[in-house]
Coordinates of C-alpha atoms and ligand atoms in Angstrom, one line a residue:
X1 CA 0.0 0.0 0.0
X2 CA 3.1 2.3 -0.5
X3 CA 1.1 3.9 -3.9
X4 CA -1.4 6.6 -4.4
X5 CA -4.7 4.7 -5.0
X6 CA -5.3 4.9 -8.8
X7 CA -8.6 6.0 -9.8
X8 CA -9.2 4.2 -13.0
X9 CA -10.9 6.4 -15.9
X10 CA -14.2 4.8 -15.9
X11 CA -14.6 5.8 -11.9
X12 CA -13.0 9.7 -12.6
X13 CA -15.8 10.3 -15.0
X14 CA -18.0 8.5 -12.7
X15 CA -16.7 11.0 -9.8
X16 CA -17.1 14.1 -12.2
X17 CA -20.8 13.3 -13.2
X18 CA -21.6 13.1 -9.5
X19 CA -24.2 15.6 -8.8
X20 CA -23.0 14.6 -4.7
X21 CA -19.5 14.5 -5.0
X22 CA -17.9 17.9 -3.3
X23 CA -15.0 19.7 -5.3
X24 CA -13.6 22.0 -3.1
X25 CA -13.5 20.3 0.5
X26 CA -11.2 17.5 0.9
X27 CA -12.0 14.0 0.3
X28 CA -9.8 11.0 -0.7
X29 CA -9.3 9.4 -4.1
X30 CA -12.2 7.0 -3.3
X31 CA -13.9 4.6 -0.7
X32 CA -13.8 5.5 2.9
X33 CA -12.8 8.4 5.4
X34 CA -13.5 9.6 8.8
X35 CA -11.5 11.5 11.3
X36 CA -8.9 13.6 10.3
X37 CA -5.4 12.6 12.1
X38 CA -2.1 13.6 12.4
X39 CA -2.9 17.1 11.7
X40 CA 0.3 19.5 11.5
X41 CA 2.4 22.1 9.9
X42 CA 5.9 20.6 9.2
X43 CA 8.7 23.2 7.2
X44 CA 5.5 25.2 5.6
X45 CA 3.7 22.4 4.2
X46 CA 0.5 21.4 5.7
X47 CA -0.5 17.6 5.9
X48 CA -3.8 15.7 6.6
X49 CA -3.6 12.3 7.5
X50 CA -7.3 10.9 7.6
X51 CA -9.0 7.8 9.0
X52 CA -9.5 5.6 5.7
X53 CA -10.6 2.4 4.3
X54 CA -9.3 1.8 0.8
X55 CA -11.1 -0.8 0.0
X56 CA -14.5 0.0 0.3
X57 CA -16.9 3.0 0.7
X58 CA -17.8 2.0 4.2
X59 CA -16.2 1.5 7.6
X60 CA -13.1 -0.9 7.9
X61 CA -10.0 -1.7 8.4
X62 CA -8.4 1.6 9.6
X63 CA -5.5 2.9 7.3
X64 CA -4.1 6.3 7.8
X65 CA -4.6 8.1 4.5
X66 CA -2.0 11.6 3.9
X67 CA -2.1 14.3 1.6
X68 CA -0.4 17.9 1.4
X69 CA -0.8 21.2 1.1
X70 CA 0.5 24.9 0.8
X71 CA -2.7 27.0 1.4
X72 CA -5.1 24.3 3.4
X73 CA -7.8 24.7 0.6
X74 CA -5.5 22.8 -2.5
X75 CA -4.5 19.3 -1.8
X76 CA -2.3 16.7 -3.1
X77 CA -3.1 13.1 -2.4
X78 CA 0.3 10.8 -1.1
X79 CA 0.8 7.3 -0.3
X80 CA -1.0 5.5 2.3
X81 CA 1.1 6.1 5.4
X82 CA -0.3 3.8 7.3
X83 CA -1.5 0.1 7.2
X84 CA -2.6 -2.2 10.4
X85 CA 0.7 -4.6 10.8
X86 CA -0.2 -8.4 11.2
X87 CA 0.9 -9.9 14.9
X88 CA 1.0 -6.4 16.2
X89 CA -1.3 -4.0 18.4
X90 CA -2.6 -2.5 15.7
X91 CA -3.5 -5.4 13.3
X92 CA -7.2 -4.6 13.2
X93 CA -6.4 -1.0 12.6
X94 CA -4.7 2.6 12.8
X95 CA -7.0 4.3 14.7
X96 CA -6.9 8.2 15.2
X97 CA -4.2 10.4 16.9
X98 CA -1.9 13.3 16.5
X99 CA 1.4 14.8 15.4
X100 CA 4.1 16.1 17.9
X101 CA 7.4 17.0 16.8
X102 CA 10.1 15.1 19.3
X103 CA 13.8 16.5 19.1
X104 CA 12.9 17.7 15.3
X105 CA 11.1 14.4 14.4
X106 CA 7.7 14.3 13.8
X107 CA 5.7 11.5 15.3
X108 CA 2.8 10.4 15.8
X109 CA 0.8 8.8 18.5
X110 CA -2.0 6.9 17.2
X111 CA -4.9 4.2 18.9
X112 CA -3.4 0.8 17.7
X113 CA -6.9 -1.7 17.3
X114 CA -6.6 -5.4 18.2
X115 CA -9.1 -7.3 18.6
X116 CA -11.6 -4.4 19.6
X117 CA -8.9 -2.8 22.5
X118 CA -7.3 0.2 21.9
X119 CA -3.8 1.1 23.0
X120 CA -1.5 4.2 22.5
X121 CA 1.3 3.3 19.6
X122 CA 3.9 5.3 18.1
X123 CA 5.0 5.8 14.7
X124 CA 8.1 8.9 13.8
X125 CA 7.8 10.2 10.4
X126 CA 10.6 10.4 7.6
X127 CA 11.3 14.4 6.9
X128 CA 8.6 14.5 3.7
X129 CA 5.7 12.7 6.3
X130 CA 5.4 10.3 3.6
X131 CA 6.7 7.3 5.7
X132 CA 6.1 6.3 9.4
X133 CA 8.1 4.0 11.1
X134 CA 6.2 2.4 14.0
X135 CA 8.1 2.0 17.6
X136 CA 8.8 -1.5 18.5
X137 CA 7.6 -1.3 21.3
X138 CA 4.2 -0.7 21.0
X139 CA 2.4 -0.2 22.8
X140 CA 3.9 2.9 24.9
X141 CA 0.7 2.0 27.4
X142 CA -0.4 -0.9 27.5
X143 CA -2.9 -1.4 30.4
X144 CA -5.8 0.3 30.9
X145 CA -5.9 3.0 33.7
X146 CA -6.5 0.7 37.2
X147 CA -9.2 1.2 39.1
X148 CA -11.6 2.5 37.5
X149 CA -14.5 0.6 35.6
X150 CA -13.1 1.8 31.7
X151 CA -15.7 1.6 28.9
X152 CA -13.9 1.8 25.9
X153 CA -10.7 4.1 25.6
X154 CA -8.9 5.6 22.9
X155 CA -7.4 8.8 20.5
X156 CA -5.1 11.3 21.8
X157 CA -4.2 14.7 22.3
X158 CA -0.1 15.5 22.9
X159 CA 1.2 18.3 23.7
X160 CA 5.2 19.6 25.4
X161 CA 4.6 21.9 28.6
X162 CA 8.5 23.0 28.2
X163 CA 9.2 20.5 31.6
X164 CA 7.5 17.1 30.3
X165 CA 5.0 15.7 27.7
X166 CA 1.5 15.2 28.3
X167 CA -1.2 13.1 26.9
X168 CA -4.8 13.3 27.1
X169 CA -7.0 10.0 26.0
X170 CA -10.6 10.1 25.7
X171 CA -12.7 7.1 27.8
X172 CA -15.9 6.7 29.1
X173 CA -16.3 5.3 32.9
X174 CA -19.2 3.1 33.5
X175 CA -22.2 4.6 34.9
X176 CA -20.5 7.7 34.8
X177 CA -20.0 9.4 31.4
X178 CA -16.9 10.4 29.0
X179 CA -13.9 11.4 30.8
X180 CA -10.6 12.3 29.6
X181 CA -7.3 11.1 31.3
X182 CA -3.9 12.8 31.2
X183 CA -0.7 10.7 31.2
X184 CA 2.7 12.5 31.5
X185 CA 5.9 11.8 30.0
X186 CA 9.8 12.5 30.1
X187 CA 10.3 10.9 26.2
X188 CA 7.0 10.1 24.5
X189 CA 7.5 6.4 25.6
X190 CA 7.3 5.6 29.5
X191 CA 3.7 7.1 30.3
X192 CA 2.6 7.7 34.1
X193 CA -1.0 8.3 34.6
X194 CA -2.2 11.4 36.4
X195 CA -5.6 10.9 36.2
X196 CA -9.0 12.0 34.5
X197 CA -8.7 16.4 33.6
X198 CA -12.8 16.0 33.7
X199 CA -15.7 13.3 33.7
X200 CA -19.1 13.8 32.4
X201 CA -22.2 12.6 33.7
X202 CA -24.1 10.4 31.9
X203 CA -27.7 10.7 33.6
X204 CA -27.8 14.8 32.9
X205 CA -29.2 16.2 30.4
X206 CA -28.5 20.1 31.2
X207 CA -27.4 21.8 29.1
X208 CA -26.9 18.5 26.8
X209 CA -26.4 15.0 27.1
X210 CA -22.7 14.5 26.8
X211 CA -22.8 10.7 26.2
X212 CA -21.5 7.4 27.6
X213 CA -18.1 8.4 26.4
X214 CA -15.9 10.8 25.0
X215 CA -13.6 10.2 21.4
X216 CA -11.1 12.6 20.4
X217 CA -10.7 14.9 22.9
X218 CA -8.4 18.2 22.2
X219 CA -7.5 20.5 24.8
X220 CA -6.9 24.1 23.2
X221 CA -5.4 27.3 24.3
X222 CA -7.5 29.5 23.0
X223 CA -6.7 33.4 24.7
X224 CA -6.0 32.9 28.5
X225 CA -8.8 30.1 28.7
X226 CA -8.9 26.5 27.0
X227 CA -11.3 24.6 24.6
X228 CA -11.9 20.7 25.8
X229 CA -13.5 19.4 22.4
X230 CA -15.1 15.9 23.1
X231 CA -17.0 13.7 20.3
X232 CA -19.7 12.2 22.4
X233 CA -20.5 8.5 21.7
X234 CA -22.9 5.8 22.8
X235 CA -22.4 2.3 22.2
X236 CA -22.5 2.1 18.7
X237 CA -23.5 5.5 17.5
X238 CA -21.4 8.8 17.1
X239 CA -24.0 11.9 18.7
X240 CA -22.2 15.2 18.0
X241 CA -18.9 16.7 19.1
X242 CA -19.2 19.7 21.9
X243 CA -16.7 21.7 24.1
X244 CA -15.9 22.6 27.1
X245 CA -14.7 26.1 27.6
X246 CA -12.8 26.6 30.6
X247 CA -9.4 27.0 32.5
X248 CA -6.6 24.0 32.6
X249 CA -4.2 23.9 35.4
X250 CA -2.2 21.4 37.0
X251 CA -4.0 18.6 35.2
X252 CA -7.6 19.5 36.3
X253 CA -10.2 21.2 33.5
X254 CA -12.2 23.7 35.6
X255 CA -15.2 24.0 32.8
X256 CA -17.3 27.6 32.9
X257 CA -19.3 26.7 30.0
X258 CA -20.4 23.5 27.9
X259 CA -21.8 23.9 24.2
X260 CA -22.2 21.9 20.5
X261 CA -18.9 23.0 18.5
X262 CA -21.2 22.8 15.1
X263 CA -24.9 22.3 15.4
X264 CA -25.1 19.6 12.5
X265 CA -24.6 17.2 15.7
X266 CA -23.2 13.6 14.3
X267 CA -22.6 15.5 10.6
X268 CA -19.6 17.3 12.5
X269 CA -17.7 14.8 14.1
X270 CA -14.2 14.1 15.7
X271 CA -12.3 17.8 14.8
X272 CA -8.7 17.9 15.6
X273 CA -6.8 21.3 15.8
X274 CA -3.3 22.4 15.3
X275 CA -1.4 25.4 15.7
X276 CA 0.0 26.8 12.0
X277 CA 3.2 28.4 11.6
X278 CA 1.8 31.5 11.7
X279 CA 0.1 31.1 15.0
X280 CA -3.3 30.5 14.0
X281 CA -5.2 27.8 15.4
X282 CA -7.3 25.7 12.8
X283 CA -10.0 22.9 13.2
X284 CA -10.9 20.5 10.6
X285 CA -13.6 18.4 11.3
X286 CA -15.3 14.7 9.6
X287 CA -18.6 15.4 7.6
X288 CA -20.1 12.1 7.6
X289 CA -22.6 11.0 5.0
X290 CA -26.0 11.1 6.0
X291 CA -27.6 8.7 3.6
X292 CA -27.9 4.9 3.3
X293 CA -24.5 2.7 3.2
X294 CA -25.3 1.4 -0.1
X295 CA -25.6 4.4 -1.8
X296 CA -22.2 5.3 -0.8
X297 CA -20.9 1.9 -1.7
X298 CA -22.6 2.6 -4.9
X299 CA -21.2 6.1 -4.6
X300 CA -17.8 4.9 -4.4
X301 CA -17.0 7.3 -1.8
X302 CA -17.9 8.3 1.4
X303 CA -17.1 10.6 4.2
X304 CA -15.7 14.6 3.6
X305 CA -13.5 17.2 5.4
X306 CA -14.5 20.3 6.4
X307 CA -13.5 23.6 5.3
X308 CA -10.2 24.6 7.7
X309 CA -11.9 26.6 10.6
X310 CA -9.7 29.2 12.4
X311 CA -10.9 29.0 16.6
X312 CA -10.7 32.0 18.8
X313 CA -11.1 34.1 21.9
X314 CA -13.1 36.9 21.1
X315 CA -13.1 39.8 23.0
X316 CA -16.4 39.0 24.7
X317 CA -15.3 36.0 26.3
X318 CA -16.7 33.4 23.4
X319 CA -15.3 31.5 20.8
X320 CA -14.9 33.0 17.6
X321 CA -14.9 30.2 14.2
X322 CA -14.3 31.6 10.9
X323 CA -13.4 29.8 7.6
X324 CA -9.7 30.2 6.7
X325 CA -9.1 33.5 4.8
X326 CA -7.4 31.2 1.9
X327 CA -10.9 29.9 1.2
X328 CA -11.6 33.2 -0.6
X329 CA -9.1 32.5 -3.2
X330 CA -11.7 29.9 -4.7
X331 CA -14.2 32.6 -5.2
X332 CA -14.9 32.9 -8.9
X333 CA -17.5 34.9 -10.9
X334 CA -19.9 36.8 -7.8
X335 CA -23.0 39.3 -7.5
X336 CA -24.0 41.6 -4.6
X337 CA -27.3 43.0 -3.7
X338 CA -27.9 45.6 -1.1
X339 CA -31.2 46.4 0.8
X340 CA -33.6 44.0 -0.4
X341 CA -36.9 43.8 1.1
X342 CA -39.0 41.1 1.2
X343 CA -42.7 40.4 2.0
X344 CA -44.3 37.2 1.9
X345 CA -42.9 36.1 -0.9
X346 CA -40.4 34.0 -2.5
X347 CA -37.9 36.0 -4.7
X348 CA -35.3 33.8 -7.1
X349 CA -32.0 35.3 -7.3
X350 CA -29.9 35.4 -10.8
X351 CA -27.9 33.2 -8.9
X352 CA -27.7 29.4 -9.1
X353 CA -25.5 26.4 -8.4
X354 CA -24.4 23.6 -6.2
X355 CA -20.6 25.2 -5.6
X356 CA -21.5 28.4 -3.8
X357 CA -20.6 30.5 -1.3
X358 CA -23.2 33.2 0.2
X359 CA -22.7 36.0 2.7
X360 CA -26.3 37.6 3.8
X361 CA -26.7 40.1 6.4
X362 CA -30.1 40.1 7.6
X363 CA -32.0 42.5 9.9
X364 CA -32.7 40.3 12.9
X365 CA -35.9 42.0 13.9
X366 CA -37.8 41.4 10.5
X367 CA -41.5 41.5 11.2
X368 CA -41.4 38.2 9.4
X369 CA -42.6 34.6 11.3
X370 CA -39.3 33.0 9.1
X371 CA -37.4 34.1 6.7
X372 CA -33.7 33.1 4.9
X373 CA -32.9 31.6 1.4
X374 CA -33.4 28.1 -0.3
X375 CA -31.3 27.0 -1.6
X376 CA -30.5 24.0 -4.1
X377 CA -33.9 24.6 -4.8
X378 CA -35.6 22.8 -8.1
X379 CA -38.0 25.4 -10.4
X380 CA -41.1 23.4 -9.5
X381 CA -39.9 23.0 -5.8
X382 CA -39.9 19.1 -5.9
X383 CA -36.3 19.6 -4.1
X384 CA -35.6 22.4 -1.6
X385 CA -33.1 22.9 1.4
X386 CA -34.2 25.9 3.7
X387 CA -31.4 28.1 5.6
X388 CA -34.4 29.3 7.6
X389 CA -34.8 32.4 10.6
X390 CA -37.4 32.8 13.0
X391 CA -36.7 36.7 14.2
X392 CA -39.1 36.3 17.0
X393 CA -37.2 33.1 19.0
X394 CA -34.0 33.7 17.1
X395 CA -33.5 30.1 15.9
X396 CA -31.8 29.4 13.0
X397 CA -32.2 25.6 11.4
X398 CA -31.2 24.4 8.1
X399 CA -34.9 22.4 6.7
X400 CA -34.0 19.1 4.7
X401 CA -37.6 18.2 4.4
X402 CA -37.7 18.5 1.0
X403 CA -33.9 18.9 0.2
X404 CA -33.7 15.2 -1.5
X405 CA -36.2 12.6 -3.2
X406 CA -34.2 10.3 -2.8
X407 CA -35.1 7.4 0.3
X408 CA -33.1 6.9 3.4
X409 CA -31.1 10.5 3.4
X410 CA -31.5 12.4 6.6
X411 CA -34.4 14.8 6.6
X412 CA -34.8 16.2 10.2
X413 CA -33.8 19.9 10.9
X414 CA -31.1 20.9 12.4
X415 CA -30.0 24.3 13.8
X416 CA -29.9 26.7 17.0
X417 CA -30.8 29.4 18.7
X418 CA -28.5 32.4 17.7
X419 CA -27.6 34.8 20.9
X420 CA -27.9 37.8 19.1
X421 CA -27.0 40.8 20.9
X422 CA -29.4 43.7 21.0
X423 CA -29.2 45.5 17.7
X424 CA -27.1 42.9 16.2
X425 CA -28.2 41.5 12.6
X426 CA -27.7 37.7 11.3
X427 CA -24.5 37.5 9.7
X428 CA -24.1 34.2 7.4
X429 CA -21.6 32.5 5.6
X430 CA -22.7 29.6 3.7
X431 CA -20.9 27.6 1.5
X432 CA -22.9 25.1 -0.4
X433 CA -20.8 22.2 -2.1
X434 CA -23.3 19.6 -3.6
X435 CA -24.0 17.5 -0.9
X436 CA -22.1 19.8 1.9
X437 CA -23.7 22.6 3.5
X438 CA -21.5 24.4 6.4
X439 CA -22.6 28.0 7.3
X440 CA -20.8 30.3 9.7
X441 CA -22.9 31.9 11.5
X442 CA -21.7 35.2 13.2
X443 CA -18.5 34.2 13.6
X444 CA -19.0 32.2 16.4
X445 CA -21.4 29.4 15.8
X446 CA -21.8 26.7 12.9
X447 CA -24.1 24.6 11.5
X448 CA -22.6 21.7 9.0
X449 CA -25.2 18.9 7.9
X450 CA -25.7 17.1 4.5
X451 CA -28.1 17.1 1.3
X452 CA -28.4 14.8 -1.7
X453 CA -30.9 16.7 -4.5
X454 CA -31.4 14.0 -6.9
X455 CA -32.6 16.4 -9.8
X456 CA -30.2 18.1 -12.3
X457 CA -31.8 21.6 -12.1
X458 CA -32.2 21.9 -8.1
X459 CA -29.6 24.8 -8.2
X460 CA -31.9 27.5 -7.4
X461 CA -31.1 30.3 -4.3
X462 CA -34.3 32.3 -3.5
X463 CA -34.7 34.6 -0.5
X464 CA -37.8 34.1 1.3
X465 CA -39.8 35.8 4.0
X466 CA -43.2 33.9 5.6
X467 CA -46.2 36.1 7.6
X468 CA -44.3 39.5 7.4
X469 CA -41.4 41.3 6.1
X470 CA -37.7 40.8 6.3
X471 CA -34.6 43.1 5.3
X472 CA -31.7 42.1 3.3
X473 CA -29.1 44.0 3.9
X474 CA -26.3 43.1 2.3
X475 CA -26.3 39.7 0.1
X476 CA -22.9 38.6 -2.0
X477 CA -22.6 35.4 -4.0
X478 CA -19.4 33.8 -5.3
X479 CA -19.3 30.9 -7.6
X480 CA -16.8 28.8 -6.0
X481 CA -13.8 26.9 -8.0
X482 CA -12.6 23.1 -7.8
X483 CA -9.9 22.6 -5.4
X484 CA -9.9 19.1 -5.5
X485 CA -6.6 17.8 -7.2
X486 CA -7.0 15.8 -10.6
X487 CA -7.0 12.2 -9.6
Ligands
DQQ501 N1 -12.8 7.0 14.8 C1 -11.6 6.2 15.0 C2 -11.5 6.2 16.5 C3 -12.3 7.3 17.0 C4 -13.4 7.3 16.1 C5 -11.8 4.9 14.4 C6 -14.2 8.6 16.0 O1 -10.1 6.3 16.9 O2 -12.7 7.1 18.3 O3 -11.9 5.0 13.0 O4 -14.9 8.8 14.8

């Protein structure tokens, strides 16, 4: 598996024709992917490694998949750099972790599968990140922390405190809820267990549930507080990922606040952050398909990354997410409106197009029940996705009632309540490609989920406003270019 998987003509043109198919978020040549791994900025390139089955369009065997970039929005797909090794820890799978660099090396620390356990492994990578050399000795940890009743245990978060290195894993505690425990370290290989930084609780549901355990947990400095991101699971099912924002100190996570990090709940799953070069701290998260497994097996693909998020500490105390500023080299051909007013009506835009971004402003005390845009929208409105506003309780929801014809995709809402401040309009950034939608919603929340419009001509964007009037103020449209490489 030391090739680029070659995507034979026959499936290319398949790929191109694919009305679903995304072209500028990241996906793999074909088949599988899930959680983006091993996420870092090594000598000014950027590399993804990604959770990936290469045989199939489903769930697997767990490879590590890699590809590179110079701007985070343009990537080039590289070898597999990691396959399960027979006999080993991780001969059912490389399961997710992270990049450190160790005395100028980078390495990675990554959840070896065998026979459904999961311990912490090591691999170092060759200067290029094309090659990882797994540790002999794997495991680095090889029991499970004792005494305390461990369901399932896995991924990893590693970070250098300038005296020793430290290593969260996410769990779950029976009868208790997720937790996350931190090991330290003088060399990356002899671990010493400190105990859990925080453990949920499984029977409350204030403000959410946070599940019976916690996958991919990153801690990150974010101002003078820290963001605990936690994917919460329940046996068998992924439920959505949310944060913690809080203060970390001497191996305990003080939380002040708990919220959803995207509101698309299991359609945003498993992020993992890094800190660029330039200082930036960017998120990229799994987009997992929300439609039956045989029509991705059919597909040929499934599984997509999202669009690099930049995380923050805004000057009112909350978390600011943006899209990376290098997106906006993709815009093509655009057209902006200002101060439209709409009443009760339905108004198409001379826009259309299923690789889009939009950036509405909208007065947030329209007089309007709902208002907001379809879009991917057929002429006879057989297919329609909503991006829909209720001024009066301020929730924002994206409406997939209608958004496919197809059986099986997922068709209930999802979306938010926006806390506006007084005054403050709706500020939107929506990118729409094919079956992705991801909108940015003043800067500080998002809502990510999936649609699959089967017809060829469900394109449309329309600006609507139900029982009342709403104000436009500002509207801009961009086509958007293809990023994705040739395969
Ligand atoms: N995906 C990986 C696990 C992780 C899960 C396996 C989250 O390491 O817990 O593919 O999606």
């Amino acid at each position: 598996m030391n090739q680029i998987l070659s995507v034979d003509a026959a499936t290319q043109a398949k790929f191109r024709a694919d009305i679903h198919r995304p072209v500028f978020h990241f996906l793999p040549p074909m088949n599988w992917m899930n959680d983006p791994n091993g996420l870092i900025q090594w000598q000014g390139v950027y590399h993804l490694f990604y959770q990936h089955n290469p045989f199939e369009a489903k769930w697997g065997p767990m490879y590590w998949g890699h590809a590179v970039s110079r701007d985070l929005v343009h990537w080039e797909h590289r070898p597999i750099a990691m396959a399960p090794t027979p006999d080993s820890p991780d001969e059912d799978g490389c399961w997710s972790g992270c990049a450190v660099v160790n005395q100028g090396v980078p390495t990675m620390i990554y959840s070896g599968n065998r026979k459904g356990q999961q311990r912490a492994c090591l691999a170092a990578a060759s200067d290029d990140l094309d090659t990882l050399q797994k540790y002999a000795g794997n495991p680095v940890i090889a029991e499970l922390p004792a005494g305390y009743d461990i369901y399932q245990y896995r991924d990893h978060c590693v970070w250098h405190d300038g005296q020793c290195w430290n290593q969260l894993i996410g769990a779950g505690i029976a009868e208790q809820g997720g937790t996350v425990f931190l090991y330290q370290s003088p060399d990356l290989l002899n671990w010493e267990l400190r105990g859990p930084i925080l453990t949920g609780n499984m029977n409350k549901e204030d403000p959410l549930w946070s599940g019976r355990m916690w996958e991919c947990p990153d801690l990150i400095p974010v101002g003078e507080k820290h963001m605990l991101v936690v994917s919460a699971y329940s046996p068998g099912e992924i439920i959505y990922t949310g944060y913690f924002l809080g203060t970390y100190r001497e191996g305990r996570f003080t939380p002040e606040s708990y919220q959803k990090m995207d509101w698309g709940d299991r359609e945003f799953y498993a992020p993992q952050s890094f800190r660029s070069e330039a200082g930036e701290r960017i998120q990229l998260g799994w987009l997992p398909e929300a439609r039956p497994v045989e029509a991705c097996l059919a597909a040929g693909w499934a599984g997509v990354m999202s669009l690099p998020r930049v995380l923050s500490l805004r000057g009112d105390g909350r978390v600011g997410i943006r899209p990376h500023s290098q997106l906006e080299g993709l815009r093509g051909p655009g057209a902006r409106w200002e101060d439209l007013h709409i009443r009760s009506a339905v108004q198409p835009l001379e826009c259309a197009g299923r690789a889009l971004e939009l950036h509405v402003v909208l007065d947030a005390a329209a007089t309007a029940q709902r208002c907001g845009l379809k879009i991917l929208a057929a002429p006879d409105g057989s297919e329609e996705t909503l991006i829909r506003f209720e001024p009066r309780t301020r929730r924002l929801a994206v409406i997939r009632e209608r958004a496919s014809l197809v059986e099986g995709c997922a068709r209930e809402e999802k979306g938010g309540l926006v806390p506006l401040a007084q005054g403050e309009d709706l500020d939107l950034r929506i990118f729409i490609d094919h079956s992705v939608v991801e909108i940015f919603i003043n800067g500080r929340e998002t809502l990510s989920c999936r649609v699959y419009p089967s017809t060829a001509h469900a394109t449309g964007v329309a600006l609507f406003a139900e029982e009342g009037e709403c104000l436009v103020r500002e509207l801009e449209v961009w086509e958007m270019k293809a990023a994705a490489p040739a395969d």
